[in-house]
Tab-separated table of C-alpha atoms (C1' of nucleotides) in Angstrom:
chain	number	residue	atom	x	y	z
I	1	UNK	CA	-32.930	-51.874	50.075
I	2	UNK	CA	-34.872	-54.508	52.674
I	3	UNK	CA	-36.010	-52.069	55.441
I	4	UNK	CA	-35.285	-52.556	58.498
I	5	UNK	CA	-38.232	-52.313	59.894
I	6	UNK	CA	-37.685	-49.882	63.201
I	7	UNK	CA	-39.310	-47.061	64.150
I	8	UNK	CA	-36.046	-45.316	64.572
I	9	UNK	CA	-34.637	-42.352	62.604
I	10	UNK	CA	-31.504	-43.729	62.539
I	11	UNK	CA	-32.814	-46.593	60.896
I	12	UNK	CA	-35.240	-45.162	58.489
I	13	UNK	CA	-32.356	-43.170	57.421
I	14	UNK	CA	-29.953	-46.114	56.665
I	15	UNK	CA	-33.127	-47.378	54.872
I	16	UNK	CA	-32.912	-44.669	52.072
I	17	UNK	CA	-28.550	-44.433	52.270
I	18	UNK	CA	-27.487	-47.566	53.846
I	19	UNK	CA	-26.702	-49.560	50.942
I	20	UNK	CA	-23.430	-50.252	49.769
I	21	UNK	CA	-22.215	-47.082	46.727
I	22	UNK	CA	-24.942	-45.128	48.063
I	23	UNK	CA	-23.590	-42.491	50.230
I	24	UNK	CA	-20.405	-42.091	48.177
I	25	UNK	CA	-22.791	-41.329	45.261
I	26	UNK	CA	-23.789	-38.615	47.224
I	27	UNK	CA	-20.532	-37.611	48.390
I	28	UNK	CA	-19.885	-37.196	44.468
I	29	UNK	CA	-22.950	-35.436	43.740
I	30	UNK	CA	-22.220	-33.193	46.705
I	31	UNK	CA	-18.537	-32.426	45.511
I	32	UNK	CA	-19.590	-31.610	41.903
I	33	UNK	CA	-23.118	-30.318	42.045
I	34	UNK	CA	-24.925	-30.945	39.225
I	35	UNK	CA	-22.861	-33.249	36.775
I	36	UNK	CA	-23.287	-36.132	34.210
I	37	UNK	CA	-23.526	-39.889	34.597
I	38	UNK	CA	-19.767	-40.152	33.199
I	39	UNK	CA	-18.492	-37.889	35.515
I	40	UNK	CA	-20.051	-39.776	38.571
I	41	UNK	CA	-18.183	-42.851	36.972
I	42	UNK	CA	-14.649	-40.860	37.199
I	43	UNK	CA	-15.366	-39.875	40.300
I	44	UNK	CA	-16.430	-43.281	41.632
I	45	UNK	CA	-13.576	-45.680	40.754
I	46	UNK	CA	-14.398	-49.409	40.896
I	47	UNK	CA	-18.484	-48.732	40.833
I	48	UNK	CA	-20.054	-50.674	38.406
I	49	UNK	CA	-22.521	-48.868	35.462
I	50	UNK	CA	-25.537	-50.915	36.126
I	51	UNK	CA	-25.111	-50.107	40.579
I	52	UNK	CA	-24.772	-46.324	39.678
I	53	UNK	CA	-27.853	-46.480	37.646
I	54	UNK	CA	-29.533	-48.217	39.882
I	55	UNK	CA	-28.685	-46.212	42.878
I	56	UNK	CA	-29.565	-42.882	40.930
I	57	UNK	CA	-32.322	-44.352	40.508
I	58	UNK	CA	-33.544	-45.498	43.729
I	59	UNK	CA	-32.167	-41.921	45.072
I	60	UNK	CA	-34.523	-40.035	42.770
I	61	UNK	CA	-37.327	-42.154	43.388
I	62	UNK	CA	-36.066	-41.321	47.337
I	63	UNK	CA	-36.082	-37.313	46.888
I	64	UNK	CA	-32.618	-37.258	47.333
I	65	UNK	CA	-31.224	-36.913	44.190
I	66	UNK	CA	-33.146	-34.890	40.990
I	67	UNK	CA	-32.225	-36.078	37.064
I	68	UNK	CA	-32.751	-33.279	34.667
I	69	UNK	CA	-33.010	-33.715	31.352
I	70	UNK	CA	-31.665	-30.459	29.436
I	71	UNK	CA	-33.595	-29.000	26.389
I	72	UNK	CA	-34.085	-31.518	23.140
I	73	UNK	CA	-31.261	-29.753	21.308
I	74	UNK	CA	-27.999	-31.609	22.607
I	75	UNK	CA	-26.757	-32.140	25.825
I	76	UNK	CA	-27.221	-34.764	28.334
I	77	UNK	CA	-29.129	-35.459	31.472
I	78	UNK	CA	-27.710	-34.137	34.712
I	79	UNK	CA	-28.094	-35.254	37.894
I	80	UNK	CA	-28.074	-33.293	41.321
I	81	UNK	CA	-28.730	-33.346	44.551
I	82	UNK	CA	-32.173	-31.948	46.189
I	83	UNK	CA	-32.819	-29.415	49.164
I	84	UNK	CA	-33.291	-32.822	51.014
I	85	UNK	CA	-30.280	-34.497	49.632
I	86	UNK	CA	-27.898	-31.408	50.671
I	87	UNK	CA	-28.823	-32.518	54.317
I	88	UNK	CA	-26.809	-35.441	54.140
I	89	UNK	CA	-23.555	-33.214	53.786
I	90	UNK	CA	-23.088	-32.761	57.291
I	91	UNK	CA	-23.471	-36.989	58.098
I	92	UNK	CA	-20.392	-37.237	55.433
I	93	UNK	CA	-18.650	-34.474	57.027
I	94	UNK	CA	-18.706	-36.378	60.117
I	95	UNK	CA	-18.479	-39.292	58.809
I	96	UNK	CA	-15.005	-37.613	56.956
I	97	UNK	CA	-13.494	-36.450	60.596
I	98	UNK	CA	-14.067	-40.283	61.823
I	99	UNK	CA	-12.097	-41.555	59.415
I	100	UNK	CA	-9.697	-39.650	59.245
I	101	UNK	CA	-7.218	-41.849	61.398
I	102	UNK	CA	-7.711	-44.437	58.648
I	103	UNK	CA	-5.860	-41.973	55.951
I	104	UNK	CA	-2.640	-41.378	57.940
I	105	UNK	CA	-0.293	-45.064	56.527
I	106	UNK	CA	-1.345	-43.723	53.610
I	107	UNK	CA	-3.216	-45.418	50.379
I	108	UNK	CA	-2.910	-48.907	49.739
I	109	UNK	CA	-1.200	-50.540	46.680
I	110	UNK	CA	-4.605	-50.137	44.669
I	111	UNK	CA	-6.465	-47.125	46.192
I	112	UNK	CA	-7.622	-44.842	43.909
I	113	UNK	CA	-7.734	-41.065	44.323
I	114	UNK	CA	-8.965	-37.973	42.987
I	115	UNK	CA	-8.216	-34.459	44.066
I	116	UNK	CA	-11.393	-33.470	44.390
I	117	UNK	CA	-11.519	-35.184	47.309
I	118	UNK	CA	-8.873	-32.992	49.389
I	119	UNK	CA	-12.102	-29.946	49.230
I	120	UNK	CA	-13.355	-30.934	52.242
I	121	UNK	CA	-10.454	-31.796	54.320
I	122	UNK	CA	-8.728	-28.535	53.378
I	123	UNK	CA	-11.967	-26.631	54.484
I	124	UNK	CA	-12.094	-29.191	57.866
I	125	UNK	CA	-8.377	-28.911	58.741
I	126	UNK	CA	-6.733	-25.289	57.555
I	127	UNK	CA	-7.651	-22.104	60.215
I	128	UNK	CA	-7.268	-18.448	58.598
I	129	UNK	CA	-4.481	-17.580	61.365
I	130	UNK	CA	-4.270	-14.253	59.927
I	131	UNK	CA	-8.043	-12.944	59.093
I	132	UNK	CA	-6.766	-9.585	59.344
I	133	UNK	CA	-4.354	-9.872	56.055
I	134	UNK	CA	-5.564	-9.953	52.513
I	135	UNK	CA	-7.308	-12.935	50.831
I	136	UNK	CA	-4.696	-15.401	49.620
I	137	UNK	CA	-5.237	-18.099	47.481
I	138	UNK	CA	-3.204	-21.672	47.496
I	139	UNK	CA	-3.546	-24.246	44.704
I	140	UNK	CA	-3.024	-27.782	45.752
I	141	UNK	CA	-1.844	-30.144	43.032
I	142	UNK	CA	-2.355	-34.113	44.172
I	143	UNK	CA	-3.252	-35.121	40.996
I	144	UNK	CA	-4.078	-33.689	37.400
I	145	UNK	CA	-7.405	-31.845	39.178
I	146	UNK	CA	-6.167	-28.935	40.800
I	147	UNK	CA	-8.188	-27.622	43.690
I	148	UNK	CA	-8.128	-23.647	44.753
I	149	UNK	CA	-7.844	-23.079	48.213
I	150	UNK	CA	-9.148	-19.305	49.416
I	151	UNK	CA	-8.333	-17.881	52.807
I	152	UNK	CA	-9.330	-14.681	54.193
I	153	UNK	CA	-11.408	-13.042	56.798
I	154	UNK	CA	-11.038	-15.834	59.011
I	155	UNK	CA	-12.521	-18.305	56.594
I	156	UNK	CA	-10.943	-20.636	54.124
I	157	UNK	CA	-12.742	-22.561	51.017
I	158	UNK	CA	-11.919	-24.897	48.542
I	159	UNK	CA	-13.013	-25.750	45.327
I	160	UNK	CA	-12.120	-27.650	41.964
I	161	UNK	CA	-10.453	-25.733	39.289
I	162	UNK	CA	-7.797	-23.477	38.748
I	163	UNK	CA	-9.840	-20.529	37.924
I	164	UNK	CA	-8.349	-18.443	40.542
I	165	UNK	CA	-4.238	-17.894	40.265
I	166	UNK	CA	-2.447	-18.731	43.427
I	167	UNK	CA	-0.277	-17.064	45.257
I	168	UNK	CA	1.058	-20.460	46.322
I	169	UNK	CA	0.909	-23.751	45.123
I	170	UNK	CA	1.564	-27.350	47.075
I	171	UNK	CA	2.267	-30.207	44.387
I	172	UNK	CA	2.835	-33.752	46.015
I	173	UNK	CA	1.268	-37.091	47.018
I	174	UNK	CA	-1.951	-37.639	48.750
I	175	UNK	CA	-1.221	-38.702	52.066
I	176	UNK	CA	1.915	-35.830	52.045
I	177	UNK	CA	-0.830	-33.103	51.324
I	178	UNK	CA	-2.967	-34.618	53.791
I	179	UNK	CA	-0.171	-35.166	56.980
I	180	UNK	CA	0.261	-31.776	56.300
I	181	UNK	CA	-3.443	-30.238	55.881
I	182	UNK	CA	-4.380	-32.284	59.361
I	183	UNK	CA	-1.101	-31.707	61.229
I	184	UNK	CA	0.725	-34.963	61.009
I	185	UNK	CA	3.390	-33.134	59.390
I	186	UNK	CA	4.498	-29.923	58.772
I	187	UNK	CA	6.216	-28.201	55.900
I	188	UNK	CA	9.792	-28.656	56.478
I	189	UNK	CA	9.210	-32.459	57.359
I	190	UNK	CA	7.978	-33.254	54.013
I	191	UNK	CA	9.756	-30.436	51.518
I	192	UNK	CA	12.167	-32.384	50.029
I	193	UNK	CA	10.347	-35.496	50.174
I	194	UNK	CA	7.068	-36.225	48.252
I	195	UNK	CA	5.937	-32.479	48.449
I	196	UNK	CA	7.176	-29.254	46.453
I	197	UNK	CA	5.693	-25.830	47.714
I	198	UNK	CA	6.133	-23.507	45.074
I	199	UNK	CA	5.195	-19.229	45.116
I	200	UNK	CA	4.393	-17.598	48.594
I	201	UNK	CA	5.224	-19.819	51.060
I	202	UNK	CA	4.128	-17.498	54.155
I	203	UNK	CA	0.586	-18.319	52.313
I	204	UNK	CA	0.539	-21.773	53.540
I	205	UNK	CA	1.896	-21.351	56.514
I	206	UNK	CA	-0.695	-19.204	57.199
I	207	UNK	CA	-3.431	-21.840	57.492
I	208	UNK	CA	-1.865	-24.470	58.452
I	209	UNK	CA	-2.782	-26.284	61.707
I	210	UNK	CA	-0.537	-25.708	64.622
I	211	UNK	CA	0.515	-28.274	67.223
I	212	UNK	CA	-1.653	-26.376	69.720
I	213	UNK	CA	-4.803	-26.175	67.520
I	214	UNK	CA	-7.891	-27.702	68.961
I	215	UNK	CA	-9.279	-28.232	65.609
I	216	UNK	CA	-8.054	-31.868	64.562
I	217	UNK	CA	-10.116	-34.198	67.003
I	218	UNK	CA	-13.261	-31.653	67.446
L	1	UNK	CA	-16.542	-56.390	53.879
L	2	UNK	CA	-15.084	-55.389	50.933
L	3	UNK	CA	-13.263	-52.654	50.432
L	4	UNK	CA	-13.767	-49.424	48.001
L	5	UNK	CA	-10.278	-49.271	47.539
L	6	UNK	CA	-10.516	-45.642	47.625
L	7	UNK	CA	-7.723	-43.251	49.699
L	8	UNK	CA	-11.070	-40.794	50.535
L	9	UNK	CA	-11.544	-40.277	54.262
L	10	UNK	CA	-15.717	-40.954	53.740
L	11	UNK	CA	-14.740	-44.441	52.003
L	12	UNK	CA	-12.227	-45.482	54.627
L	13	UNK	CA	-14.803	-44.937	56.786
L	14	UNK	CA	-17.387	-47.070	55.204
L	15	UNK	CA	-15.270	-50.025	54.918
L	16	UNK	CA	-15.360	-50.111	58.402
L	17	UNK	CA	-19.092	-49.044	59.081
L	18	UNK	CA	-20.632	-49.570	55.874
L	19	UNK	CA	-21.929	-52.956	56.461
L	20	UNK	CA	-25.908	-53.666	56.958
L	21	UNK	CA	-26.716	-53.520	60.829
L	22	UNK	CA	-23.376	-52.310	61.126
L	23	UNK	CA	-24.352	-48.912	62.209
L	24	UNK	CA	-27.769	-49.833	64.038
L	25	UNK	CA	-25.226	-51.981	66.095
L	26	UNK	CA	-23.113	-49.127	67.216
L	27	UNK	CA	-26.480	-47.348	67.761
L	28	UNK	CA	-27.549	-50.046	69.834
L	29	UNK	CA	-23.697	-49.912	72.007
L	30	UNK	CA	-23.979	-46.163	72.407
L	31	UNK	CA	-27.418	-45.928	73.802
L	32	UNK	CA	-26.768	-49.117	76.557
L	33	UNK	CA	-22.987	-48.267	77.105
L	34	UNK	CA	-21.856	-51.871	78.108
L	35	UNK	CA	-24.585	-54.645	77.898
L	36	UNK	CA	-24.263	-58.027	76.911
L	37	UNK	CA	-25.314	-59.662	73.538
L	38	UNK	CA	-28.823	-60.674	74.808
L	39	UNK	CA	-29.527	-57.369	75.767
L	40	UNK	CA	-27.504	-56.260	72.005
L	41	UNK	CA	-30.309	-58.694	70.388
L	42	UNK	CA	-33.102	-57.229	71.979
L	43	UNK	CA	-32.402	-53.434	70.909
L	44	UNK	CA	-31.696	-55.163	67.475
L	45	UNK	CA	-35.055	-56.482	66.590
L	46	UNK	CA	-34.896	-58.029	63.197
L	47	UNK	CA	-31.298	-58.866	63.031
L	48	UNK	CA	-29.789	-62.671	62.760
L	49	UNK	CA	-27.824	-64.011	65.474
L	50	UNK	CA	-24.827	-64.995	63.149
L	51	UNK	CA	-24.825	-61.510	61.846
L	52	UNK	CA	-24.891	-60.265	65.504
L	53	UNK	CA	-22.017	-62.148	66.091
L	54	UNK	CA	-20.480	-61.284	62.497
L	55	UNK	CA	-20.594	-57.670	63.287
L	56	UNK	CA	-19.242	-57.748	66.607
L	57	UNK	CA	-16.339	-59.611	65.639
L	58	UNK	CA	-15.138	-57.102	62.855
L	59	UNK	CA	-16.147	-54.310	65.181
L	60	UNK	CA	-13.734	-55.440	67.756
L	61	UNK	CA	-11.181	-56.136	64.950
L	62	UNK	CA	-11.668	-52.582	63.979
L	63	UNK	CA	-11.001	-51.323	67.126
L	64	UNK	CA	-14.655	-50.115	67.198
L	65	UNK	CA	-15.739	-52.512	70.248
L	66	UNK	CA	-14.377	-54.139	73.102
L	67	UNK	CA	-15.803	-57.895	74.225
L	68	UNK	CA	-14.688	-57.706	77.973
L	69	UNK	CA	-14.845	-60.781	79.876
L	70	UNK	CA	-15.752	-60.261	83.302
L	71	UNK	CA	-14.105	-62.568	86.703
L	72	UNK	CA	-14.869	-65.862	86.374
L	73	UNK	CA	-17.067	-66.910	89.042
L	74	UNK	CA	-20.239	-65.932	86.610
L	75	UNK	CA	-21.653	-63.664	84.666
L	76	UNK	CA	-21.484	-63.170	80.543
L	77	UNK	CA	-18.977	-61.427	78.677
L	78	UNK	CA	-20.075	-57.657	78.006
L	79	UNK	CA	-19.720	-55.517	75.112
L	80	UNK	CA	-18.805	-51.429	74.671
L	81	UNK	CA	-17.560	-49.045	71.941
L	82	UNK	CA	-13.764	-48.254	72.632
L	83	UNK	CA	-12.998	-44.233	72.793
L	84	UNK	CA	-12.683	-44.464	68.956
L	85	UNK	CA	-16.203	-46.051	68.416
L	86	UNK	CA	-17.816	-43.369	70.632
L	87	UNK	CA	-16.324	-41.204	68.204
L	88	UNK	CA	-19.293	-42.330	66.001
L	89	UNK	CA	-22.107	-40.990	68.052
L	90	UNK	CA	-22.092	-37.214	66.224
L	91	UNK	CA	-22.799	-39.150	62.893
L	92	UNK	CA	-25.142	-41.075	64.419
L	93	UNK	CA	-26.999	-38.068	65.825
L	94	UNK	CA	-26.881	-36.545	62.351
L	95	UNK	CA	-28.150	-39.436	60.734
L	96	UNK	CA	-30.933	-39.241	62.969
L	97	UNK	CA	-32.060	-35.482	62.441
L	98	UNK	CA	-31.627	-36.137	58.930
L	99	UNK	CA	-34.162	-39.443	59.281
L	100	UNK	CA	-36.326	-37.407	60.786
L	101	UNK	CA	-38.916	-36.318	58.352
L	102	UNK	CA	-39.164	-40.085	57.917
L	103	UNK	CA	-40.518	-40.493	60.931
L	104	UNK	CA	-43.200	-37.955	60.552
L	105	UNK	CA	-45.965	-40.407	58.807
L	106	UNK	CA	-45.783	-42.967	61.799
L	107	UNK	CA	-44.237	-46.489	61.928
L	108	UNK	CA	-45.256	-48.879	59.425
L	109	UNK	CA	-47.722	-51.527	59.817
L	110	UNK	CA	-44.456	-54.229	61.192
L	111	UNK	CA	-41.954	-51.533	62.723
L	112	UNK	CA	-40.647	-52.461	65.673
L	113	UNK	CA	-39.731	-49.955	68.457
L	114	UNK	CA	-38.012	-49.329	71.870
L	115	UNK	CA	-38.389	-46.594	74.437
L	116	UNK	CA	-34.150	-45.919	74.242
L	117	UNK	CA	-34.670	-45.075	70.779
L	118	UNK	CA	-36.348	-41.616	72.089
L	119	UNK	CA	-33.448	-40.642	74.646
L	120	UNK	CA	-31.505	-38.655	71.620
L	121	UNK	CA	-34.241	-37.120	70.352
L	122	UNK	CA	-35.257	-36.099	73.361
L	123	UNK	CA	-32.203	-34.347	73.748
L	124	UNK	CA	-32.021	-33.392	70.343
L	125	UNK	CA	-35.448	-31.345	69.816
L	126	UNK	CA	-36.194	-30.498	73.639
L	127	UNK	CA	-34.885	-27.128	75.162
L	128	UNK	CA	-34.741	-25.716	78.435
L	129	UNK	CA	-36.744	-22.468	78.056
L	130	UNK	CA	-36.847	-21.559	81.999
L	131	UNK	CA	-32.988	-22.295	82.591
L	132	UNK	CA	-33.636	-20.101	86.111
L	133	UNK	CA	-36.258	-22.635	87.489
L	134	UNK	CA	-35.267	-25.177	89.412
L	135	UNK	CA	-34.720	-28.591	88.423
L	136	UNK	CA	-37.743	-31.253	86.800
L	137	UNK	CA	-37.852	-34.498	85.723
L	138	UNK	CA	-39.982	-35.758	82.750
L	139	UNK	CA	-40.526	-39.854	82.454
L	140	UNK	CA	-41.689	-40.711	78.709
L	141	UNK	CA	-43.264	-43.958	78.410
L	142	UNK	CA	-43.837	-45.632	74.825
L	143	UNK	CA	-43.102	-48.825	75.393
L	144	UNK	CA	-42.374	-51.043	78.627
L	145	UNK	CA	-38.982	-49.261	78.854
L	146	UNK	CA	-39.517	-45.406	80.415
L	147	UNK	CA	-37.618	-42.866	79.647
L	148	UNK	CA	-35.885	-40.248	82.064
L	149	UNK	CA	-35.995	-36.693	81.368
L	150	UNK	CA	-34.186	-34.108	83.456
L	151	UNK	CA	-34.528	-30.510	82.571
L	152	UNK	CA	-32.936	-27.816	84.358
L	153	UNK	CA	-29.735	-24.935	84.123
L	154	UNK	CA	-30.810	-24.659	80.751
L	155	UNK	CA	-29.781	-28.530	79.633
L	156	UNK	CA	-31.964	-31.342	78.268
L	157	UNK	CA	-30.554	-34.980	78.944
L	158	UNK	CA	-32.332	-38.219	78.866
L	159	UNK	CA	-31.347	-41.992	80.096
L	160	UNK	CA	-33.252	-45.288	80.457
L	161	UNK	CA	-34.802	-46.356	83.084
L	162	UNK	CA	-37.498	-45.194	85.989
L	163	UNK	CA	-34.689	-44.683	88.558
L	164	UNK	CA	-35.508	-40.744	89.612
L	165	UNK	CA	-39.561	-40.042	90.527
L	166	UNK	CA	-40.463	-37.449	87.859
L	167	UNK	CA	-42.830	-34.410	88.271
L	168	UNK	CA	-44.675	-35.415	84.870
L	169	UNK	CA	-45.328	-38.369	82.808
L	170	UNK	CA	-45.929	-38.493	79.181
L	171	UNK	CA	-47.613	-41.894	78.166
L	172	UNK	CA	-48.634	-42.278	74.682
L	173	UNK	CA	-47.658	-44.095	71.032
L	174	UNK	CA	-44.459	-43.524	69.970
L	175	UNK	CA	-44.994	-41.319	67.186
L	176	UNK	CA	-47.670	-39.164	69.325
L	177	UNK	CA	-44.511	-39.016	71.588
L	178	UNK	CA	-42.606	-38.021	68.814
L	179	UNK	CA	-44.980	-35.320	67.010
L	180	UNK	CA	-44.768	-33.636	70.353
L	181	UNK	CA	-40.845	-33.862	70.856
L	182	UNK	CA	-39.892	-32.108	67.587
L	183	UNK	CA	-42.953	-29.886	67.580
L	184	UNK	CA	-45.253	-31.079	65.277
L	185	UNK	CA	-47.782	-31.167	67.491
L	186	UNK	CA	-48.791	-29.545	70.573
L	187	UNK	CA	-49.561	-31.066	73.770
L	188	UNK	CA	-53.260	-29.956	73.728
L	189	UNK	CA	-53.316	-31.236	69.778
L	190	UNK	CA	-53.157	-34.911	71.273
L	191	UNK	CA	-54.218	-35.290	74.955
L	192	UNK	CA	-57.086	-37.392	74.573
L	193	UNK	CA	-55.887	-39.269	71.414
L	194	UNK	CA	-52.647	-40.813	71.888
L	195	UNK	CA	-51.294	-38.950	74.546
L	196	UNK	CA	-52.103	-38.908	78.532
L	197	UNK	CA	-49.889	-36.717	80.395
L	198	UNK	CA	-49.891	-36.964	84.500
L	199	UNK	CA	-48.329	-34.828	87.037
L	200	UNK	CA	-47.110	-30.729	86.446
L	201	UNK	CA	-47.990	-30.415	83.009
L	202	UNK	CA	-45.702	-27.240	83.278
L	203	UNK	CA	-42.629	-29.167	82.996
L	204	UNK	CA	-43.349	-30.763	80.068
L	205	UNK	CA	-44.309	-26.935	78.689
L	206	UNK	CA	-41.043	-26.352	79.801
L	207	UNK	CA	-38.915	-27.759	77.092
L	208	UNK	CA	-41.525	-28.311	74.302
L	209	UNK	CA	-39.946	-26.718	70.982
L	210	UNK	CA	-41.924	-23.627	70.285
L	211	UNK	CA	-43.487	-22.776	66.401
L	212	UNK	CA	-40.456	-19.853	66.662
L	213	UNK	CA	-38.018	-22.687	67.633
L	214	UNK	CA	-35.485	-22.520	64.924
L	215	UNK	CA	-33.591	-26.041	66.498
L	216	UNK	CA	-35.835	-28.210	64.470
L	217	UNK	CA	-33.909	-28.258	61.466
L	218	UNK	CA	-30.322	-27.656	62.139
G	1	DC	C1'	-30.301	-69.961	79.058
G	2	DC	C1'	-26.551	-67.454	76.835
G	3	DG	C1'	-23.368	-66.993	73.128
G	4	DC	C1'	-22.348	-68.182	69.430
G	5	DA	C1'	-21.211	-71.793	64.939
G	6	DT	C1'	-23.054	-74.229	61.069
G	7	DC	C1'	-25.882	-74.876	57.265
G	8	DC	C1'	-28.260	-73.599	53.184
G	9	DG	C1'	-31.713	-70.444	49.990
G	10	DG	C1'	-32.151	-66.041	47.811
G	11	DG	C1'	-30.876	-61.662	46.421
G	12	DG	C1'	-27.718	-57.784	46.250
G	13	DC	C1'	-23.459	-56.921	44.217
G	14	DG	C1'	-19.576	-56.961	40.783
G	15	DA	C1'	-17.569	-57.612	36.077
G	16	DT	C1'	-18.286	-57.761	31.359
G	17	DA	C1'	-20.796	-57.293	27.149
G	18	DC	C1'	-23.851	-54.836	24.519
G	19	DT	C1'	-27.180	-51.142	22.606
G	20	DG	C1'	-29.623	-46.580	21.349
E	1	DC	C1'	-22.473	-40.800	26.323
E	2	DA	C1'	-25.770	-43.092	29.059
E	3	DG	C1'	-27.259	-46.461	30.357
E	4	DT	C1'	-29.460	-51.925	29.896
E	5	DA	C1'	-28.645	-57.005	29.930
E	6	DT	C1'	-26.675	-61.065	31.627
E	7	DC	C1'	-24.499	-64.026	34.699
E	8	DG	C1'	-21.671	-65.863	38.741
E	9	DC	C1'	-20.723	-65.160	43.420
E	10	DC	C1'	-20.807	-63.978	47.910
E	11	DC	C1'	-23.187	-61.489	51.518
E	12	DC	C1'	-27.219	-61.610	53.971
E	13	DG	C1'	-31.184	-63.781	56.299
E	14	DG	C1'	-33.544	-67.560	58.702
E	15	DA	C1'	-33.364	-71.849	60.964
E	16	DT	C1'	-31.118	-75.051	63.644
E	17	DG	C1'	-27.449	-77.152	66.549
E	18	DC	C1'	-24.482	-77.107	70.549
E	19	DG	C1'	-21.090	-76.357	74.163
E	20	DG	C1'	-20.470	-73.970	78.644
DNA sequence: CCGCATCCGGGGCGATACTG
DNA sequence: CAGTATCGCCCCGGATGCGG
């Protein structure tokens, strides 16, 4: 990328992740950890193959991103992101709460999705209300990628996979999982509708975010 | 600018912001609070006027920016973030800490650089370590544009401008400046190099991060 | 002088095709 | 599977014009 040419961190920083892909390439790698050039393609709908080598590139050359090639046997190269690189997850967190009032009409005609993408809301928006109960776990279905939801001792984490079995599970749209992990809606608004909560419901409600919590515009 | 077309918080995000100069631009609005575009150009060093203008215009369309036109007798039309684009200052801020290590080998031979661009780092890196004395005032110069410091209850914050007489001045290069700010260096590691302080040295001791300081890289 | 609008040249970007 | 190659196109950058 041209450099802007300021003494500025700000703008030495938009010099290394200011071009267009880049920091959803990181977003990815941050997401999956280390993973293969095809998954970045899956998870980076309308990228083209020649921009996502060439930003890997230019992030590796960067420090921000590491390729490593497995041993000669099989396998492919993976690619992950450095000590360095993991610094930028907090500037995408942010940059997640901003636009968050951009989500709530819900996706356009063409927007893509991918569940993976509901780990860090879930982690953003849902509150252990209950710390003092036993861990639960809640599986939310938005698309075929399933993504585990733990809550317990005050914390709650999310992750792909369904390697964990649920106590509950929330199958739906996108934008009706996410009006109801940031508040917009709540449970009963949406049941019937595009959303169908299925084991222990008392497990969702659980984390939920009430009308009087804080959290949403922190 | 175009679109991602993806229903991901981060993405939504970037469609707005994404743009080149997009975010040095909000930058630029946060550190002045309303100014006009002259002053927008100035604190933009590098950029075209039609971008400039570009910017603005989807900024304001975004609901990022206001263009308020003041009475009509005279005067220019001023610009400010709205609520929602002061909203964008915590990713700005962690854009900058992660920029930081950039910053580290000095500007480039052609960098460009303005005394504003140290108020947030300033705050960022400087502490109140005697929140029981009373009240100083530090004036950083780098450029033509000094810098106000106050220091006291245990808070750091920093403005433009000359308009309170401090009880030290720190007049030097602006990476000396910055060595010293996020403790790099130590005030005695560059006094006769880059660096001339004047006045009670002791306030500038004051807020200097220490080698145990762990604020550095949060 | 301030606040843009207009006019190009060049390069980043996007889509497709192709290869080891 | 993991990229490279090729080719338009449009965004960006720099210069200039111009009305209030």
């Amino acid at each position: 990328m041209r450099s802007y040419h300021q003494y500025c961190s700000i703008a030495k920083a938009l010099d290394v992740i200011g071009d267009r892909w880049t920091l959803l390439v990181i977003r990815e790698l941050a997401l999956r950890g280390a993973c293969r050039y095809s998954d970045l393609q899956d998870g980076l709908p309308g990228i083209s193959t020649n921009l996502l080598a060439d930003r890997l590139r230019e992030l590796e050359t960067a420090g921000v991103v590491v390729k490593r090639e497995p041993k000669p046997p099989v396998a492919t190269p993976v690619f992950e992101l450095t000590e360095h690189g993991q610094g930028l997850i907090p500037v995408l967190k942010q940059l997640m709460s901003w636009g968050r009032r951009y989500m709530v009409t819900g996706p356009e005609p063409d927007d893509q999705f991918r569940g993976r993408w509901l780990i860090w809301p879930a982690e953003r928006y849902l509150t252990d209300h209950l710390p003092e109960q036993p861990a639960e776990v809640i599986q939310l279905r938005a698309d075929d990628e399933p993504i585990t939801v733990e809550v317990g001792s005050g914390r709650v984490s999310a992750h792909a996979g369904d390697d964990i079995p649920p106590d509950a599970t929330l199958t739906g749209d996108p934008q009706a999982i996410l009006a109801l992990l940031t508040g917009y809606r709540t449970l009963d608004d949406i049941r019937d509708a595009n959303l169908r909560p299925t084991g222990n419901e008392s497990a969702i409600e659980r984390v939920l975010p009430g009308r009087t919590d804080p959290a949403i515009d922190r």
